[in-house]
mmCIF file of C-alpha atoms in Angstrom:
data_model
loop_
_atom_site.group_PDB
_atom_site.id
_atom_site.type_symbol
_atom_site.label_atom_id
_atom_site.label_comp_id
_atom_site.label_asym_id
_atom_site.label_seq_id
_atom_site.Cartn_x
_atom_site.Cartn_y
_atom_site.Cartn_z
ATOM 1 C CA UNK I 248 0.000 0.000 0.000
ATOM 2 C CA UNK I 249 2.690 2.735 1.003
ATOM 3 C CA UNK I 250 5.260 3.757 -1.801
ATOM 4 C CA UNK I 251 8.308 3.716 0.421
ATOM 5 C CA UNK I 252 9.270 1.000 3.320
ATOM 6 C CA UNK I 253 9.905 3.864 5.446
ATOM 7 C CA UNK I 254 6.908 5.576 5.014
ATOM 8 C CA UNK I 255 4.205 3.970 6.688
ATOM 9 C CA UNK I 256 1.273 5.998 8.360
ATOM 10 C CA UNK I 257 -2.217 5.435 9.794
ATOM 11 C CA UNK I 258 -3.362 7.317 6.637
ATOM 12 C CA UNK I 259 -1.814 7.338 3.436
ATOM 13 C CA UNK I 260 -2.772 9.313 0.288
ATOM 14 C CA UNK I 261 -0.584 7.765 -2.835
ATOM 15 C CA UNK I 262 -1.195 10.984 -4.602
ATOM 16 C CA UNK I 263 0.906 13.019 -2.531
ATOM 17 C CA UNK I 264 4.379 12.170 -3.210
ATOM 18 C CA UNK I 265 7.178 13.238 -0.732
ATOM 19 C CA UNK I 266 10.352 12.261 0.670
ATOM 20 C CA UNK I 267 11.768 12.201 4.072
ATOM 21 C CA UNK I 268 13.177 15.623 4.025
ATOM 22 C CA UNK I 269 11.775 17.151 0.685
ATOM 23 C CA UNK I 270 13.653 20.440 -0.549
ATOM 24 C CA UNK I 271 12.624 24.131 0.193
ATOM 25 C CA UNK I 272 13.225 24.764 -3.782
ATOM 26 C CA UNK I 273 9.996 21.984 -4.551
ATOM 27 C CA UNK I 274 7.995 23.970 -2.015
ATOM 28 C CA UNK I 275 8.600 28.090 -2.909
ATOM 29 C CA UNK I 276 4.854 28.798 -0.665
ATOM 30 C CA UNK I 277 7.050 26.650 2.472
ATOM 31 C CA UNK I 278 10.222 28.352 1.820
ATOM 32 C CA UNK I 279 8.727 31.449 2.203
ATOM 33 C CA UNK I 280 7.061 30.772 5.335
ATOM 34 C CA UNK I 281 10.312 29.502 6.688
ATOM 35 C CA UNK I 282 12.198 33.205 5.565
ATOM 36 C CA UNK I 283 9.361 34.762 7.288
ATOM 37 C CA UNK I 284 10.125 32.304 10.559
ATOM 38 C CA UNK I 285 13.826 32.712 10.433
ATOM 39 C CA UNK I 286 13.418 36.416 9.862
ATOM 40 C CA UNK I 287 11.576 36.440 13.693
ATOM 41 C CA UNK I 288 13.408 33.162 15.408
ATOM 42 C CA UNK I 289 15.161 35.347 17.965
ATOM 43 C CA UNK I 290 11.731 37.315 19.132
ATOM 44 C CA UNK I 291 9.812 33.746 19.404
ATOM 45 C CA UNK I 292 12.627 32.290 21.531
ATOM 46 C CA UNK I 293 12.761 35.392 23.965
ATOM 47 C CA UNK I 294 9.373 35.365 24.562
ATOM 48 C CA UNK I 295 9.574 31.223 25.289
ATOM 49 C CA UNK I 296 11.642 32.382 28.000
ATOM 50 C CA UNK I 297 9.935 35.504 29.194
ATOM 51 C CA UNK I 298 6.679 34.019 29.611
ATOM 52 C CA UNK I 299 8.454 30.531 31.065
ATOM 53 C CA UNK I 300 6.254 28.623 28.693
ATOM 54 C CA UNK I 301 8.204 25.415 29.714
ATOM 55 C CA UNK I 302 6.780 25.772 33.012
ATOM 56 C CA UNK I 303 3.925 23.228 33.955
ATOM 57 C CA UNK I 304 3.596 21.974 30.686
ATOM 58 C CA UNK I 305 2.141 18.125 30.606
ATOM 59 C CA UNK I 306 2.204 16.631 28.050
ATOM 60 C CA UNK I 307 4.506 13.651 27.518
ATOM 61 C CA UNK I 308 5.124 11.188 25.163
ATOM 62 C CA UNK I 309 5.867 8.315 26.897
ATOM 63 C CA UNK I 310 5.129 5.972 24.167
ATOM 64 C CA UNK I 311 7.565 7.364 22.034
ATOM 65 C CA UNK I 312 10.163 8.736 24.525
ATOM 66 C CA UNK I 313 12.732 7.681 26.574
ATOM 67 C CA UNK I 314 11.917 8.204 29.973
ATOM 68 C CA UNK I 315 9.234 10.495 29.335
ATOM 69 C CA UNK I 316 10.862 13.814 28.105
ATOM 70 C CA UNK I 317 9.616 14.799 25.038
ATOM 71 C CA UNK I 318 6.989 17.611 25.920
ATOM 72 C CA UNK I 319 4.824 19.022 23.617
ATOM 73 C CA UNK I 320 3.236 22.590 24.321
ATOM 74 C CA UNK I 321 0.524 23.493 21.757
ATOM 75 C CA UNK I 322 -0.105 26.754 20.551
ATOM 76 C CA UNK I 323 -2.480 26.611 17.936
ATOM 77 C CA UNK I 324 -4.549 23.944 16.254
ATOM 78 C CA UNK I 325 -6.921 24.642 12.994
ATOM 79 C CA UNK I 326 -9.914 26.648 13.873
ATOM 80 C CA UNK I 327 -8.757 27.822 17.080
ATOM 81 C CA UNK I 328 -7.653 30.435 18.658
ATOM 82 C CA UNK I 329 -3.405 30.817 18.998
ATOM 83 C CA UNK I 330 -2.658 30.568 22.395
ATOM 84 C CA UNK I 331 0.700 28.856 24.027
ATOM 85 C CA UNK I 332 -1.555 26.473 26.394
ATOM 86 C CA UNK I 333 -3.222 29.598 27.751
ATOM 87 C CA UNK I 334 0.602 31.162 28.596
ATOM 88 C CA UNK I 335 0.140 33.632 25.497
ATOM 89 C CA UNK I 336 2.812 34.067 23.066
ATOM 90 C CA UNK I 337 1.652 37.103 20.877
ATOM 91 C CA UNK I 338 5.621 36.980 18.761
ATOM 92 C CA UNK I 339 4.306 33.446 17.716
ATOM 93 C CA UNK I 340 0.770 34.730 17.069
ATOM 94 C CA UNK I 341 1.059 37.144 15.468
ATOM 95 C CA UNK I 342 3.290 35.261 13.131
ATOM 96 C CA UNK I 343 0.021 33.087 12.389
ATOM 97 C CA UNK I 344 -1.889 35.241 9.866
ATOM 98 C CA UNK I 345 1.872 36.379 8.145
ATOM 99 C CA UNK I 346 2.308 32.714 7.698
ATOM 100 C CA UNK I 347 -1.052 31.966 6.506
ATOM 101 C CA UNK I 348 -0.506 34.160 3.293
ATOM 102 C CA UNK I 349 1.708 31.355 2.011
ATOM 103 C CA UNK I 350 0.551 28.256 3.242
ATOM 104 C CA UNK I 351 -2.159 26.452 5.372
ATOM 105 C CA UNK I 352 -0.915 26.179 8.823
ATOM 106 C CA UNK I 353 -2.925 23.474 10.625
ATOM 107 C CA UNK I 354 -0.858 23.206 14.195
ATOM 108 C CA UNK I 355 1.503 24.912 16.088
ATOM 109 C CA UNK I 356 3.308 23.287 18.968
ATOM 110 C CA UNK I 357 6.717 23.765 20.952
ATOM 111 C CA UNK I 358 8.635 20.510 20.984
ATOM 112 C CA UNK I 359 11.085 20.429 24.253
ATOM 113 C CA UNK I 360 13.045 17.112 24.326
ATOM 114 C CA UNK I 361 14.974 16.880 27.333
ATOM 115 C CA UNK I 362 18.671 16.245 27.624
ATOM 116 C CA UNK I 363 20.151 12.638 27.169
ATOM 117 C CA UNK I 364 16.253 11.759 25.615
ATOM 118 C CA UNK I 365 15.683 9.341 22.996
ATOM 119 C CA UNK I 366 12.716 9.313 21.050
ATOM 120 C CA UNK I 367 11.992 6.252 19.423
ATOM 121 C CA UNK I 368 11.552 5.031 15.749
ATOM 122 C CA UNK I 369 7.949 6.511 14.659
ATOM 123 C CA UNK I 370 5.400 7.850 11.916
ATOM 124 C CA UNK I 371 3.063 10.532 11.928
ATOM 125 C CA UNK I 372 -0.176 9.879 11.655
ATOM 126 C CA UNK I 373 -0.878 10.859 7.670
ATOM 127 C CA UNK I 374 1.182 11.810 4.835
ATOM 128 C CA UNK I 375 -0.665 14.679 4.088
ATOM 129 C CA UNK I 376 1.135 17.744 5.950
ATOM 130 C CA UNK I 377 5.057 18.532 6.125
ATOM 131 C CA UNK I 378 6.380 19.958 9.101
ATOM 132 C CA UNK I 379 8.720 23.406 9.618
ATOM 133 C CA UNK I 380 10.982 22.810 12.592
ATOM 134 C CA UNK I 381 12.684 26.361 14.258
ATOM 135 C CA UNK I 382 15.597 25.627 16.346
ATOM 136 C CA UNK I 383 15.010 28.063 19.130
ATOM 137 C CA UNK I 384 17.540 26.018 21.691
ATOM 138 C CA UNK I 385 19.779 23.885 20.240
ATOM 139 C CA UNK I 386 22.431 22.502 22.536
ATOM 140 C CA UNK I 387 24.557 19.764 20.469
ATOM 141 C CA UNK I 388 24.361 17.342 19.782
ATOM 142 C CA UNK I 389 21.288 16.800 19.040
ATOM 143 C CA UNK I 390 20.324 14.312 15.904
ATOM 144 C CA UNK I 391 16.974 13.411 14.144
ATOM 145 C CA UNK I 392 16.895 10.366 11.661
ATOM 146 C CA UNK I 393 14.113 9.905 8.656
ATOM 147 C CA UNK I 394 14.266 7.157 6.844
ATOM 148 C CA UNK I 395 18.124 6.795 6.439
ATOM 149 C CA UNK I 396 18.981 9.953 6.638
ATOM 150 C CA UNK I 397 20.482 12.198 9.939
ATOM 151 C CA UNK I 398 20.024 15.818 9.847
ATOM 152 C CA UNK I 399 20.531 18.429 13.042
ATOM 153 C CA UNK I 400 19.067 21.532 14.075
ATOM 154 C CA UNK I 401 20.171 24.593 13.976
ATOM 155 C CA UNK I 402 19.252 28.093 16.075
ATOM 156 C CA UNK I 403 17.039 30.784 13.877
ATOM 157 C CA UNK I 404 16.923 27.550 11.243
ATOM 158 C CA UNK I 405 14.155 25.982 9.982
ATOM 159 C CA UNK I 406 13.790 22.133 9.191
ATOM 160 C CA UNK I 407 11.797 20.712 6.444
ATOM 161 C CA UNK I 408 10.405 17.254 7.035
ATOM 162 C CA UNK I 409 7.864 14.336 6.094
ATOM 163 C CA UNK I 410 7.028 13.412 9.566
ATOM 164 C CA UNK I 411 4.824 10.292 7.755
ATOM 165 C CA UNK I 412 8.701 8.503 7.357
ATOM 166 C CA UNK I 413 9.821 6.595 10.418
ATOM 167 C CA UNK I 414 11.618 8.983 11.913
ATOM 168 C CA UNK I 415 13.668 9.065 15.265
ATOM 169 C CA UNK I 416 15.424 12.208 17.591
ATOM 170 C CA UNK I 417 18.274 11.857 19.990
ATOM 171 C CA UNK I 418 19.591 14.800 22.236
ATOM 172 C CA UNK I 419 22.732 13.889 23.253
ATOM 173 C CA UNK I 420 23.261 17.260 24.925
ATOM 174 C CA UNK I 421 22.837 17.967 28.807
ATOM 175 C CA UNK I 422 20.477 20.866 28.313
ATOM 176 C CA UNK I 423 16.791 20.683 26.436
ATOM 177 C CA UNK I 424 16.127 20.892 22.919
ATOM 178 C CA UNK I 425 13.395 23.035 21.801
ATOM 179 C CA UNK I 426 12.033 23.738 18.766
ATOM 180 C CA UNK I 427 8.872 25.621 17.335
ATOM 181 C CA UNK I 428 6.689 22.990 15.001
ATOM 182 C CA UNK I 429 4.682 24.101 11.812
ATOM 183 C CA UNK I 430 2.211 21.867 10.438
ATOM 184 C CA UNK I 431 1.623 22.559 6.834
ATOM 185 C CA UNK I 432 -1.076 20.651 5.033
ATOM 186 C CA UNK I 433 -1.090 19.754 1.860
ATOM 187 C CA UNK I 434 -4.045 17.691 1.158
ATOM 188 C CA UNK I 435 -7.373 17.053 3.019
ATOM 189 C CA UNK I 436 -8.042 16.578 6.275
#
């Protein structure tokens, strides 16, 4: 059923063709949303940490992590309001409706995975959304796998991934990883 071996989700459209980490120049509606995130990484990580959005936030993936350290804070989800788990975050609001000019944005999330965490070999749940990944902290090293291939993160950088490929993340650092998440669909819901 699934084109690739390392591609298998819940739900799987074979129209949409990707890759594990398809290219910014396939995608020029994605690579300008990530200019526009780059462009404001710095104001998005300040107000993380001015607002302590880390703090009290519950969510854990214990099914997919390590000892329970991957931590997922949402901030948006289609046809709500953006709000960072009631916290506020108006740098990565306000972002929203910018962003929406060039693509459909159907979740927001910050993604803290906690030092020496592994999370383990995965798919998302459909094939039909990418994912934008800002680096906001990005102690090294810290690795994420799709398919065969290893990539990094880097601070003010955005990652562009197929999160419907097994993919795995490993922060070898002693301080937390944190990135902002984008979902970006591309074909129904």
């Amino acid at each position: 059923m699934w084109a690739d071996v390392d591609q298998y989700p819940a739900i799987y459209d074979p129209s949409i063709r990707s890759t594990g980490w398809p290219s910014l120049d396939e995608f020029p509606s994605v690579r300008a949303a990530a200019a526009l995130l780059e462009s404001r990484w710095e104001a998005v990580r300040d107000e993380m940490v001015q607002h302590e959005l880390l703090a009290g936030a519950e969510v854990q993936y214990e099914a997919i992590s390590s000892d329970a350290r991957w931590t997922v804070i949402p901030a948006y989800h289609a046809g709500g309001q953006c709000r960072c788990a009631g916290r506020g975050c108006p740098a990565v609001c306000a972002l929203l409706p910018q962003l929406q000019q060039h693509v459909t944005v159907t979740g927001i999330m910050f993604s803290v995975v906690g030092a020496g965490a592994h999370l383990r070999p995965h798919c998302g749940p459909n094939n039909r959304r990418l994912k934008l990944h800002l680096g906001l902290q990005v102690p090294q090293p810290t690795t994420m796998r799709i398919a065969s291939e290893k990539r990094s993160w880097v601070e003010g950088k955005c990652n562009f991934l197929d999160d419907s490929f097994e993919h795995e993340a490993w922060n070898d650092a002693s301080s937390c990883r944190i990135n902002l998440i984008f979902d970006v669909q591309f074909g129904p819901c």
